[in-house]
């Protein structure tokens, strides 16, 4: 997702990019060969921008805030490296994926990025940021272990979906928003609405991506993912075509299941997306109004608009 960056955050984001380049300079060639996508495109610095934008609500800016923003991007890169060790579809089938690089190298790259993130956290203006980011990493690790293993009981499957989504899509963004509160010197009671803003934005972003994919060719199904629309379309007992694509996401089963998912699952998924956007707006309303408030409000609309 390409993000519009408000003019008031341009300077700070440039500083974040400088920190990322400087920290990774020594091992950039290896990092790039293991996974060129590990360091997200500069147009997609949502986590860093969340730190910077909320810190600005407290009228704080500068190098210390940039360290906290760089740290969260390095954590995201590290989790990408570790996540790539096991292919999603192979995990569901009980097989480990094989790649051009052995798992030891990819694991060490992920650990190296975590170490770089720790250095940036230590330079952040509030030591509590270390705890926030560490807790998010633990949630991400726990989320990787949560799988939708059966469609037989839809409520259990939905519970697993939301637990996994909150951990993988929402926890780090929530921590970034809370880091913005601490960097901005804002009152501690604002940590909870900031966390809710980040969490709901992360969930909305995931849902928007899933919806867009289900409207297109169902590439997420081919990769072994279980989007929310599939769970809503499954029914009890599961519709045979949906059960088939869940068990064996092959081109034929995807082609048979997509019309059913689009007809019966997408409306509920769109409603879930709208609910996450509304929750994000409510959380934003509890934060102080500042120069970046309009951008944050527009961001909530933009993320939802991706699914239109």
mmCIF file of N, CA and C in Angstrom, residues 116-241:
data_model
loop_
_atom_site.group_PDB
_atom_site.id
_atom_site.type_symbol
_atom_site.label_atom_id
_atom_site.label_comp_id
_atom_site.label_asym_id
_atom_site.label_seq_id
_atom_site.Cartn_x
_atom_site.Cartn_y
_atom_site.Cartn_z
ATOM 1 N N UNK A 116 19.569 -5.158 15.596
ATOM 2 C CA UNK A 116 19.587 -3.759 15.174
ATOM 3 C C UNK A 116 18.406 -2.994 15.777
ATOM 4 N N UNK A 117 17.256 -3.642 15.801
ATOM 5 C CA UNK A 117 16.073 -3.001 16.387
ATOM 6 C C UNK A 117 16.294 -2.725 17.864
ATOM 7 N N UNK A 118 16.932 -3.650 18.557
ATOM 8 C CA UNK A 118 17.204 -3.450 19.981
ATOM 9 C C UNK A 118 18.080 -2.226 20.198
ATOM 10 N N UNK A 119 19.049 -2.024 19.311
ATOM 11 C CA UNK A 119 19.902 -0.843 19.421
ATOM 12 C C UNK A 119 19.123 0.441 19.252
ATOM 13 N N UNK A 120 18.176 0.440 18.318
ATOM 14 C CA UNK A 120 17.348 1.639 18.116
ATOM 15 C C UNK A 120 16.417 1.871 19.301
ATOM 16 N N UNK A 121 15.873 0.793 19.862
ATOM 17 C CA UNK A 121 15.018 0.936 21.040
ATOM 18 C C UNK A 121 15.782 1.567 22.195
ATOM 19 N N UNK A 122 17.035 1.176 22.344
ATOM 20 C CA UNK A 122 17.847 1.707 23.443
ATOM 21 C C UNK A 122 18.087 3.204 23.283
ATOM 22 N N UNK A 123 17.998 3.706 22.054
ATOM 23 C CA UNK A 123 18.201 5.130 21.802
ATOM 24 C C UNK A 123 16.890 5.922 21.835
ATOM 25 N N UNK A 124 15.773 5.236 22.046
ATOM 26 C CA UNK A 124 14.467 5.894 22.083
ATOM 27 C C UNK A 124 14.329 6.706 23.372
ATOM 28 N N UNK A 125 13.416 7.670 23.400
ATOM 29 C CA UNK A 125 13.347 8.582 24.541
ATOM 30 C C UNK A 125 12.722 8.008 25.799
ATOM 31 N N UNK A 126 12.075 6.843 25.718
ATOM 32 C CA UNK A 126 11.395 6.281 26.887
ATOM 33 C C UNK A 126 11.691 4.779 26.956
ATOM 34 N N UNK A 127 12.259 4.307 28.062
ATOM 35 C CA UNK A 127 12.614 2.878 28.152
ATOM 36 C C UNK A 127 11.414 1.941 28.064
ATOM 37 N N UNK A 128 10.218 2.452 28.303
ATOM 38 C CA UNK A 128 9.028 1.605 28.213
ATOM 39 C C UNK A 128 8.771 1.123 26.785
ATOM 40 N N UNK A 129 9.347 1.806 25.814
ATOM 41 C CA UNK A 129 9.185 1.403 24.418
ATOM 42 C C UNK A 129 9.766 0.007 24.191
ATOM 43 N N UNK A 130 10.838 -0.315 24.895
ATOM 44 C CA UNK A 130 11.431 -1.651 24.767
ATOM 45 C C UNK A 130 10.412 -2.710 25.163
ATOM 46 N N UNK A 131 9.703 -2.476 26.254
ATOM 47 C CA UNK A 131 8.692 -3.426 26.696
ATOM 48 C C UNK A 131 7.546 -3.552 25.711
ATOM 49 N N UNK A 132 7.110 -2.425 25.141
ATOM 50 C CA UNK A 132 6.007 -2.455 24.170
ATOM 51 C C UNK A 132 6.377 -3.292 22.949
ATOM 52 N N UNK A 133 7.544 -3.027 22.394
ATOM 53 C CA UNK A 133 7.959 -3.744 21.194
ATOM 54 C C UNK A 133 8.241 -5.223 21.489
ATOM 55 N N UNK A 134 8.817 -5.490 22.647
ATOM 56 C CA UNK A 134 9.095 -6.887 23.010
ATOM 57 C C UNK A 134 7.799 -7.678 23.145
ATOM 58 N N UNK A 135 6.792 -7.067 23.759
ATOM 59 C CA UNK A 135 5.510 -7.735 23.897
ATOM 60 C C UNK A 135 4.880 -8.001 22.536
ATOM 61 N N UNK A 136 5.014 -7.050 21.614
ATOM 62 C CA UNK A 136 4.476 -7.246 20.262
ATOM 63 C C UNK A 136 5.156 -8.406 19.561
ATOM 64 N N UNK A 137 6.487 -8.526 19.724
ATOM 65 C CA UNK A 137 7.214 -9.640 19.108
ATOM 66 C C UNK A 137 6.723 -10.963 19.674
ATOM 67 N N UNK A 138 6.498 -11.020 20.974
ATOM 68 C CA UNK A 138 5.974 -12.253 21.580
ATOM 69 C C UNK A 138 4.593 -12.587 21.022
ATOM 70 N N UNK A 139 3.753 -11.570 20.851
ATOM 71 C CA UNK A 139 2.427 -11.811 20.285
ATOM 72 C C UNK A 139 2.523 -12.333 18.858
ATOM 73 N N UNK A 140 3.442 -11.791 18.083
ATOM 74 C CA UNK A 140 3.617 -12.252 16.709
ATOM 75 C C UNK A 140 4.051 -13.715 16.690
ATOM 76 N N UNK A 141 4.985 -14.061 17.561
ATOM 77 C CA UNK A 141 5.443 -15.460 17.627
ATOM 78 C C UNK A 141 4.296 -16.389 18.024
ATOM 79 N N UNK A 142 3.493 -15.957 18.995
ATOM 80 C CA UNK A 142 2.349 -16.767 19.404
ATOM 81 C C UNK A 142 1.328 -16.872 18.271
ATOM 82 N N UNK A 143 1.138 -15.785 17.537
ATOM 83 C CA UNK A 143 0.178 -15.797 16.439
ATOM 84 C C UNK A 143 0.551 -16.762 15.338
ATOM 85 N N UNK A 144 1.849 -16.923 15.099
ATOM 86 C CA UNK A 144 2.286 -17.867 14.074
ATOM 87 C C UNK A 144 1.886 -19.299 14.406
ATOM 88 N N UNK A 145 1.702 -19.569 15.683
ATOM 89 C CA UNK A 145 1.340 -20.923 16.095
ATOM 90 C C UNK A 145 -0.165 -21.186 16.019
ATOM 91 N N UNK A 146 -0.941 -20.135 15.819
ATOM 92 C CA UNK A 146 -2.396 -20.286 15.742
ATOM 93 C C UNK A 146 -2.791 -20.565 14.292
ATOM 94 N N UNK A 147 -3.490 -21.640 14.085
ATOM 95 C CA UNK A 147 -3.907 -22.015 12.734
ATOM 96 C C UNK A 147 -5.398 -22.367 12.719
ATOM 97 N N UNK A 148 -6.045 -22.042 11.627
ATOM 98 C CA UNK A 148 -7.393 -22.556 11.389
ATOM 99 C C UNK A 148 -7.216 -23.947 10.802
ATOM 100 N N UNK A 149 -7.514 -24.949 11.581
ATOM 101 C CA UNK A 149 -7.232 -26.328 11.165
ATOM 102 C C UNK A 149 -8.460 -27.067 10.662
ATOM 103 N N UNK A 150 -9.644 -26.499 10.873
ATOM 104 C CA UNK A 150 -10.861 -27.195 10.468
ATOM 105 C C UNK A 150 -11.977 -26.183 10.230
ATOM 106 N N UNK A 151 -12.850 -26.500 9.281
ATOM 107 C CA UNK A 151 -14.047 -25.686 9.038
ATOM 108 C C UNK A 151 -15.285 -26.290 9.685
ATOM 109 N N UNK A 152 -15.105 -27.414 10.369
ATOM 110 C CA UNK A 152 -16.258 -28.130 10.904
ATOM 111 C C UNK A 152 -17.026 -27.304 11.936
ATOM 112 N N UNK A 153 -16.307 -26.497 12.726
ATOM 113 C CA UNK A 153 -16.942 -25.647 13.736
ATOM 114 C C UNK A 153 -16.567 -24.195 13.432
ATOM 115 N N UNK A 154 -17.499 -23.490 12.804
ATOM 116 C CA UNK A 154 -17.159 -22.167 12.286
ATOM 117 C C UNK A 154 -16.776 -21.192 13.385
ATOM 118 N N UNK A 155 -17.444 -21.228 14.537
ATOM 119 C CA UNK A 155 -17.118 -20.281 15.599
ATOM 120 C C UNK A 155 -15.687 -20.474 16.090
ATOM 121 N N UNK A 156 -15.276 -21.718 16.226
ATOM 122 C CA UNK A 156 -13.899 -21.987 16.635
ATOM 123 C C UNK A 156 -12.919 -21.502 15.569
ATOM 124 N N UNK A 157 -13.285 -21.702 14.302
ATOM 125 C CA UNK A 157 -12.425 -21.239 13.212
ATOM 126 C C UNK A 157 -12.329 -19.721 13.203
ATOM 127 N N UNK A 158 -13.445 -19.031 13.433
ATOM 128 C CA UNK A 158 -13.439 -17.570 13.468
ATOM 129 C C UNK A 158 -12.616 -17.051 14.654
ATOM 130 N N UNK A 159 -12.725 -17.716 15.785
ATOM 131 C CA UNK A 159 -11.939 -17.318 16.947
ATOM 132 C C UNK A 159 -10.447 -17.421 16.638
ATOM 133 N N UNK A 160 -10.041 -18.525 16.014
ATOM 134 C CA UNK A 160 -8.636 -18.705 15.655
ATOM 135 C C UNK A 160 -8.203 -17.652 14.638
ATOM 136 N N UNK A 161 -9.067 -17.353 13.669
ATOM 137 C CA UNK A 161 -8.734 -16.335 12.667
ATOM 138 C C UNK A 161 -8.442 -14.998 13.328
ATOM 139 N N UNK A 162 -9.330 -14.540 14.222
ATOM 140 C CA UNK A 162 -9.160 -13.219 14.829
ATOM 141 C C UNK A 162 -7.962 -13.189 15.766
ATOM 142 N N UNK A 163 -7.713 -14.270 16.476
ATOM 143 C CA UNK A 163 -6.540 -14.308 17.351
ATOM 144 C C UNK A 163 -5.263 -14.187 16.528
ATOM 145 N N UNK A 164 -5.212 -14.917 15.438
ATOM 146 C CA UNK A 164 -4.035 -14.871 14.568
ATOM 147 C C UNK A 164 -3.894 -13.490 13.918
ATOM 148 N N UNK A 165 -5.000 -12.934 13.437
ATOM 149 C CA UNK A 165 -4.955 -11.634 12.766
ATOM 150 C C UNK A 165 -4.520 -10.530 13.721
ATOM 151 N N UNK A 166 -5.046 -10.546 14.935
ATOM 152 C CA UNK A 166 -4.661 -9.520 15.902
ATOM 153 C C UNK A 166 -3.165 -9.596 16.201
ATOM 154 N N UNK A 167 -2.646 -10.810 16.307
ATOM 155 C CA UNK A 167 -1.223 -10.977 16.606
ATOM 156 C C UNK A 167 -0.347 -10.562 15.430
ATOM 157 N N UNK A 168 -0.674 -11.033 14.235
ATOM 158 C CA UNK A 168 0.203 -10.837 13.086
ATOM 159 C C UNK A 168 -0.014 -9.499 12.389
ATOM 160 N N UNK A 169 -1.255 -9.039 12.320
ATOM 161 C CA UNK A 169 -1.542 -7.814 11.581
ATOM 162 C C UNK A 169 -1.685 -6.598 12.477
ATOM 163 N N UNK A 170 -2.012 -6.813 13.755
ATOM 164 C CA UNK A 170 -2.338 -5.672 14.601
ATOM 165 C C UNK A 170 -1.377 -5.357 15.718
ATOM 166 N N UNK A 171 -0.657 -6.350 16.238
ATOM 167 C CA UNK A 171 0.099 -6.128 17.473
ATOM 168 C C UNK A 171 1.253 -5.143 17.297
ATOM 169 N N UNK A 172 1.993 -5.245 16.207
ATOM 170 C CA UNK A 172 3.140 -4.356 16.030
ATOM 171 C C UNK A 172 2.696 -2.931 15.733
ATOM 172 N N UNK A 173 1.620 -2.780 14.969
ATOM 173 C CA UNK A 173 1.092 -1.445 14.689
ATOM 174 C C UNK A 173 0.531 -0.807 15.963
ATOM 175 N N UNK A 174 -0.074 -1.629 16.818
ATOM 176 C CA UNK A 174 -0.557 -1.128 18.105
ATOM 177 C C UNK A 174 0.609 -0.648 18.969
ATOM 178 N N UNK A 175 1.698 -1.423 18.983
ATOM 179 C CA UNK A 175 2.879 -1.027 19.754
ATOM 180 C C UNK A 175 3.494 0.246 19.192
ATOM 181 N N UNK A 176 3.485 0.394 17.872
ATOM 182 C CA UNK A 176 4.017 1.609 17.255
ATOM 183 C C UNK A 176 3.215 2.831 17.687
ATOM 184 N N UNK A 177 1.883 2.679 17.719
ATOM 185 C CA UNK A 177 1.037 3.792 18.151
ATOM 186 C C UNK A 177 1.311 4.152 19.609
ATOM 187 N N UNK A 178 1.480 3.145 20.448
ATOM 188 C CA UNK A 178 1.793 3.407 21.852
ATOM 189 C C UNK A 178 3.175 4.037 22.003
ATOM 190 N N UNK A 179 4.119 3.606 21.188
ATOM 191 C CA UNK A 179 5.442 4.230 21.213
ATOM 192 C C UNK A 179 5.336 5.708 20.857
ATOM 193 N N UNK A 180 4.431 6.042 19.938
ATOM 194 C CA UNK A 180 4.215 7.441 19.601
ATOM 195 C C UNK A 180 3.726 8.245 20.793
ATOM 196 N N UNK A 181 2.856 7.648 21.604
ATOM 197 C CA UNK A 181 2.383 8.312 22.821
ATOM 198 C C UNK A 181 3.552 8.614 23.753
ATOM 199 N N UNK A 182 4.417 7.617 23.960
ATOM 200 C CA UNK A 182 5.550 7.799 24.867
ATOM 201 C C UNK A 182 6.563 8.783 24.293
ATOM 202 N N UNK A 183 6.840 8.677 22.999
ATOM 203 C CA UNK A 183 7.774 9.618 22.370
ATOM 204 C C UNK A 183 7.245 11.052 22.424
ATOM 205 N N UNK A 184 5.926 11.176 22.311
ATOM 206 C CA UNK A 184 5.313 12.503 22.314
ATOM 207 C C UNK A 184 5.102 13.086 23.692
ATOM 208 N N UNK A 185 5.446 12.337 24.739
ATOM 209 C CA UNK A 185 5.242 12.835 26.091
ATOM 210 C C UNK A 185 3.783 13.006 26.447
ATOM 211 N N UNK A 186 2.919 12.222 25.818
ATOM 212 C CA UNK A 186 1.486 12.323 26.072
ATOM 213 C C UNK A 186 1.123 11.560 27.343
ATOM 214 N N UNK A 187 -0.027 11.862 27.943
ATOM 215 C CA UNK A 187 -0.414 11.197 29.199
ATOM 216 C C UNK A 187 -0.563 9.687 29.032
ATOM 217 N N UNK A 188 -0.198 8.946 30.061
ATOM 218 C CA UNK A 188 -0.231 7.489 30.018
ATOM 219 C C UNK A 188 -1.608 6.914 29.710
ATOM 220 N N UNK A 189 -2.721 7.526 30.174
ATOM 221 C CA UNK A 189 -4.040 6.966 29.840
ATOM 222 C C UNK A 189 -4.313 6.893 28.335
ATOM 223 N N UNK A 190 -3.532 7.610 27.539
ATOM 224 C CA UNK A 190 -3.746 7.583 26.089
ATOM 225 C C UNK A 190 -3.102 6.365 25.430
ATOM 226 N N UNK A 191 -2.371 5.570 26.198
ATOM 227 C CA UNK A 191 -1.761 4.372 25.621
ATOM 228 C C UNK A 191 -2.809 3.401 25.094
ATOM 229 N N UNK A 192 -3.920 3.243 25.809
ATOM 230 C CA UNK A 192 -4.932 2.277 25.384
ATOM 231 C C UNK A 192 -5.646 2.706 24.102
ATOM 232 N N UNK A 193 -6.168 3.944 23.991
ATOM 233 C CA UNK A 193 -6.775 4.306 22.708
ATOM 234 C C UNK A 193 -5.779 4.291 21.557
ATOM 235 N N UNK A 194 -4.512 4.625 21.828
ATOM 236 C CA UNK A 194 -3.504 4.546 20.767
ATOM 237 C C UNK A 194 -3.328 3.099 20.307
ATOM 238 N N UNK A 195 -3.284 2.170 21.273
ATOM 239 C CA UNK A 195 -3.166 0.751 20.915
ATOM 240 C C UNK A 195 -4.354 0.298 20.091
ATOM 241 N N UNK A 196 -5.541 0.745 20.461
ATOM 242 C CA UNK A 196 -6.732 0.370 19.706
ATOM 243 C C UNK A 196 -6.692 0.936 18.292
ATOM 244 N N UNK A 197 -6.203 2.156 18.151
ATOM 245 C CA UNK A 197 -6.078 2.742 16.819
ATOM 246 C C UNK A 197 -5.159 1.896 15.956
ATOM 247 N N UNK A 198 -3.978 1.537 16.486
ATOM 248 C CA UNK A 198 -3.051 0.728 15.709
ATOM 249 C C UNK A 198 -3.596 -0.649 15.400
ATOM 250 N N UNK A 199 -4.198 -1.286 16.401
ATOM 251 C CA UNK A 199 -4.755 -2.624 16.207
ATOM 252 C C UNK A 199 -5.832 -2.621 15.137
ATOM 253 N N UNK A 200 -6.780 -1.691 15.254
ATOM 254 C CA UNK A 200 -7.899 -1.662 14.299
ATOM 255 C C UNK A 200 -7.426 -1.310 12.891
ATOM 256 N N UNK A 201 -6.445 -0.434 12.783
ATOM 257 C CA UNK A 201 -5.892 -0.127 11.462
ATOM 258 C C UNK A 201 -5.234 -1.365 10.850
ATOM 259 N N UNK A 202 -4.499 -2.106 11.671
ATOM 260 C CA UNK A 202 -3.853 -3.308 11.167
ATOM 261 C C UNK A 202 -4.852 -4.346 10.689
ATOM 262 N N UNK A 203 -5.914 -4.541 11.465
ATOM 263 C CA UNK A 203 -6.937 -5.508 11.066
ATOM 264 C C UNK A 203 -7.668 -5.042 9.809
ATOM 265 N N UNK A 204 -7.967 -3.742 9.741
ATOM 266 C CA UNK A 204 -8.637 -3.216 8.547
ATOM 267 C C UNK A 204 -7.769 -3.397 7.313
ATOM 268 N N UNK A 205 -6.491 -3.175 7.485
ATOM 269 C CA UNK A 205 -5.578 -3.330 6.353
ATOM 270 C C UNK A 205 -5.556 -4.781 5.865
ATOM 271 N N UNK A 206 -5.509 -5.730 6.796
ATOM 272 C CA UNK A 206 -5.518 -7.136 6.395
ATOM 273 C C UNK A 206 -6.814 -7.487 5.684
ATOM 274 N N UNK A 207 -7.937 -7.071 6.253
ATOM 275 C CA UNK A 207 -9.224 -7.391 5.650
ATOM 276 C C UNK A 207 -9.352 -6.781 4.262
ATOM 277 N N UNK A 208 -8.883 -5.550 4.105
ATOM 278 C CA UNK A 208 -8.953 -4.908 2.790
ATOM 279 C C UNK A 208 -8.139 -5.686 1.768
ATOM 280 N N UNK A 209 -6.965 -6.165 2.173
ATOM 281 C CA UNK A 209 -6.152 -6.957 1.260
ATOM 282 C C UNK A 209 -6.810 -8.274 0.900
ATOM 283 N N UNK A 210 -7.410 -8.925 1.894
ATOM 284 C CA UNK A 210 -8.107 -10.186 1.621
ATOM 285 C C UNK A 210 -9.274 -9.979 0.672
ATOM 286 N N UNK A 211 -10.041 -8.940 0.912
ATOM 287 C CA UNK A 211 -11.218 -8.680 0.077
ATOM 288 C C UNK A 211 -10.790 -8.399 -1.355
ATOM 289 N N UNK A 212 -9.764 -7.586 -1.498
ATOM 290 C CA UNK A 212 -9.270 -7.272 -2.838
ATOM 291 C C UNK A 212 -8.820 -8.552 -3.550
ATOM 292 N N UNK A 213 -8.169 -9.441 -2.825
ATOM 293 C CA UNK A 213 -7.689 -10.684 -3.418
ATOM 294 C C UNK A 213 -8.841 -11.602 -3.805
ATOM 295 N N UNK A 214 -9.869 -11.698 -2.967
ATOM 296 C CA UNK A 214 -11.018 -12.544 -3.295
ATOM 297 C C UNK A 214 -11.785 -11.994 -4.490
ATOM 298 N N UNK A 215 -11.757 -10.694 -4.660
ATOM 299 C CA UNK A 215 -12.411 -10.094 -5.831
ATOM 300 C C UNK A 215 -11.606 -10.332 -7.102
ATOM 301 N N UNK A 216 -10.308 -10.637 -6.934
ATOM 302 C CA UNK A 216 -9.433 -10.869 -8.086
ATOM 303 C C UNK A 216 -9.306 -12.361 -8.364
ATOM 304 N N UNK A 217 -8.120 -12.922 -8.111
ATOM 305 C CA UNK A 217 -7.874 -14.309 -8.537
ATOM 306 C C UNK A 217 -7.688 -15.289 -7.393
ATOM 307 N N UNK A 218 -7.811 -14.839 -6.152
ATOM 308 C CA UNK A 218 -7.683 -15.763 -5.036
ATOM 309 C C UNK A 218 -6.274 -16.267 -4.807
ATOM 310 N N UNK A 219 -5.280 -15.401 -5.026
ATOM 311 C CA UNK A 219 -3.888 -15.807 -4.828
ATOM 312 C C UNK A 219 -3.613 -16.203 -3.384
ATOM 313 N N UNK A 220 -4.316 -15.579 -2.430
ATOM 314 C CA UNK A 220 -4.122 -15.940 -1.027
ATOM 315 C C UNK A 220 -4.523 -17.390 -0.770
ATOM 316 N N UNK A 221 -5.552 -17.847 -1.458
ATOM 317 C CA UNK A 221 -5.958 -19.243 -1.306
ATOM 318 C C UNK A 221 -4.874 -20.178 -1.818
ATOM 319 N N UNK A 222 -4.301 -19.833 -2.957
ATOM 320 C CA UNK A 222 -3.236 -20.646 -3.530
ATOM 321 C C UNK A 222 -2.041 -20.723 -2.581
ATOM 322 N N UNK A 223 -1.805 -19.637 -1.828
ATOM 323 C CA UNK A 223 -0.688 -19.603 -0.883
ATOM 324 C C UNK A 223 -0.994 -20.324 0.415
ATOM 325 N N UNK A 224 -2.224 -20.815 0.562
ATOM 326 C CA UNK A 224 -2.577 -21.545 1.775
ATOM 327 C C UNK A 224 -3.169 -20.693 2.872
ATOM 328 N N UNK A 225 -3.431 -19.418 2.610
ATOM 329 C CA UNK A 225 -4.044 -18.546 3.611
ATOM 330 C C UNK A 225 -5.533 -18.862 3.754
ATOM 331 N N UNK A 226 -6.086 -18.473 4.887
ATOM 332 C CA UNK A 226 -7.510 -18.678 5.146
ATOM 333 C C UNK A 226 -8.147 -17.319 5.401
ATOM 334 N N UNK A 227 -8.647 -16.647 4.362
ATOM 335 C CA UNK A 227 -9.241 -15.323 4.553
ATOM 336 C C UNK A 227 -10.581 -15.404 5.282
ATOM 337 N N UNK A 228 -10.962 -14.280 5.877
ATOM 338 C CA UNK A 228 -12.204 -14.234 6.642
ATOM 339 C C UNK A 228 -13.407 -14.577 5.766
ATOM 340 N N UNK A 229 -13.416 -14.117 4.531
ATOM 341 C CA UNK A 229 -14.550 -14.378 3.646
ATOM 342 C C UNK A 229 -14.760 -15.871 3.432
ATOM 343 N N UNK A 230 -13.683 -16.636 3.384
ATOM 344 C CA UNK A 230 -13.822 -18.086 3.235
ATOM 345 C C UNK A 230 -14.536 -18.677 4.447
ATOM 346 N N UNK A 231 -14.195 -18.218 5.639
ATOM 347 C CA UNK A 231 -14.822 -18.752 6.846
ATOM 348 C C UNK A 231 -16.301 -18.406 6.889
ATOM 349 N N UNK A 232 -16.645 -17.198 6.483
ATOM 350 C CA UNK A 232 -18.055 -16.815 6.456
ATOM 351 C C UNK A 232 -18.838 -17.594 5.399
ATOM 352 N N UNK A 233 -18.141 -17.956 4.320
ATOM 353 C CA UNK A 233 -18.813 -18.689 3.240
ATOM 354 C C UNK A 233 -18.911 -20.181 3.516
ATOM 355 N N UNK A 234 -18.153 -20.664 4.504
ATOM 356 C CA UNK A 234 -18.058 -22.113 4.705
ATOM 357 C C UNK A 234 -19.388 -22.746 5.093
ATOM 358 N N UNK A 235 -20.101 -22.106 6.037
ATOM 359 C CA UNK A 235 -21.362 -22.686 6.509
ATOM 360 C C UNK A 235 -21.122 -23.858 7.445
ATOM 361 N N UNK A 236 -22.212 -24.331 8.055
ATOM 362 C CA UNK A 236 -22.162 -25.496 8.946
ATOM 363 C C UNK A 236 -23.302 -26.440 8.576
ATOM 364 N N UNK A 237 -23.017 -27.638 8.084
ATOM 365 C CA UNK A 237 -21.682 -28.162 7.772
ATOM 366 C C UNK A 237 -21.064 -27.412 6.594
ATOM 367 N N UNK A 238 -19.732 -27.498 6.424
ATOM 368 C CA UNK A 238 -19.075 -26.736 5.376
ATOM 369 C C UNK A 238 -19.593 -27.071 3.980
ATOM 370 N N UNK A 239 -19.756 -26.043 3.173
ATOM 371 C CA UNK A 239 -20.116 -26.224 1.770
ATOM 372 C C UNK A 239 -19.004 -27.028 1.090
ATOM 373 N N UNK A 240 -19.346 -28.051 0.318
ATOM 374 C CA UNK A 240 -18.305 -28.917 -0.260
ATOM 375 C C UNK A 240 -17.223 -28.162 -1.030
ATOM 376 N N UNK A 241 -17.611 -27.174 -1.840
ATOM 377 C CA UNK A 241 -16.617 -26.453 -2.637
ATOM 378 C C UNK A 241 -15.641 -25.664 -1.740
#
